[in-house]
Coordinates of C-alpha atoms in Angstrom, one line a residue:
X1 CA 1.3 9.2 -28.1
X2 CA 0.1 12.4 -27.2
X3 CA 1.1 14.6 -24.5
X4 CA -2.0 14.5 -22.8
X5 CA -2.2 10.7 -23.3
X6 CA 0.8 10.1 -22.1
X7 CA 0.0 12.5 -18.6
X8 CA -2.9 10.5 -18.3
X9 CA -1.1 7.1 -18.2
X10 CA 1.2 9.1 -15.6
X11 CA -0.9 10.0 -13.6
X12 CA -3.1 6.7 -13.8
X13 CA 0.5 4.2 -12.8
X14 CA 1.0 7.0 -9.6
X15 CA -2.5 6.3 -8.8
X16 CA -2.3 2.2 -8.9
X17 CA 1.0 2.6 -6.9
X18 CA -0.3 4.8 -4.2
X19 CA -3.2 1.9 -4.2
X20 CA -0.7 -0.7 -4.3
X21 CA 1.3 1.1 -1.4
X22 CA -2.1 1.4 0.8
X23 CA -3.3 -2.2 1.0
X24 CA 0.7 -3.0 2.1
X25 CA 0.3 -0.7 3.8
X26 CA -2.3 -2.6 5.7
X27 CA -1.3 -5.7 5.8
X28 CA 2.0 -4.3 7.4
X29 CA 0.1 -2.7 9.7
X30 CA -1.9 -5.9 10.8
X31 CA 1.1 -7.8 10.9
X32 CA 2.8 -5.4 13.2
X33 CA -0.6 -5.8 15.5
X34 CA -0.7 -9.5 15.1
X35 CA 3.1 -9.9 16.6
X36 CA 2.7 -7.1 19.4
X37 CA -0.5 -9.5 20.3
X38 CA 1.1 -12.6 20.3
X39 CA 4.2 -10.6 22.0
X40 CA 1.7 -9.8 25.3
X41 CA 0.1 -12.8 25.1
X42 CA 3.4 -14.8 25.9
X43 CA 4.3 -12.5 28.5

């Protein structure tokens, strides 16, 4: 494999783990919103 091949390959894995790291990102996020609402709700 070339060099330029195998920066493309790089470069494409970063991008599907900053994609993958984004939609946990997410869910994490809703999560975290989900409990705070149930949290107040009980209150």
């Amino acid at each position: 494999m070339g060099l330029a091949a195998a920066k493309d390959q790089c470069d494409r894995l970063v991008a599907e783990a900053h994609q993958a790291l984004a939609a946990f990102g997410v869910k994490a996020d809703m999560l975290r919103a989900t409990a705070d609402f149930v949290a107040r709700r009980d209150r």
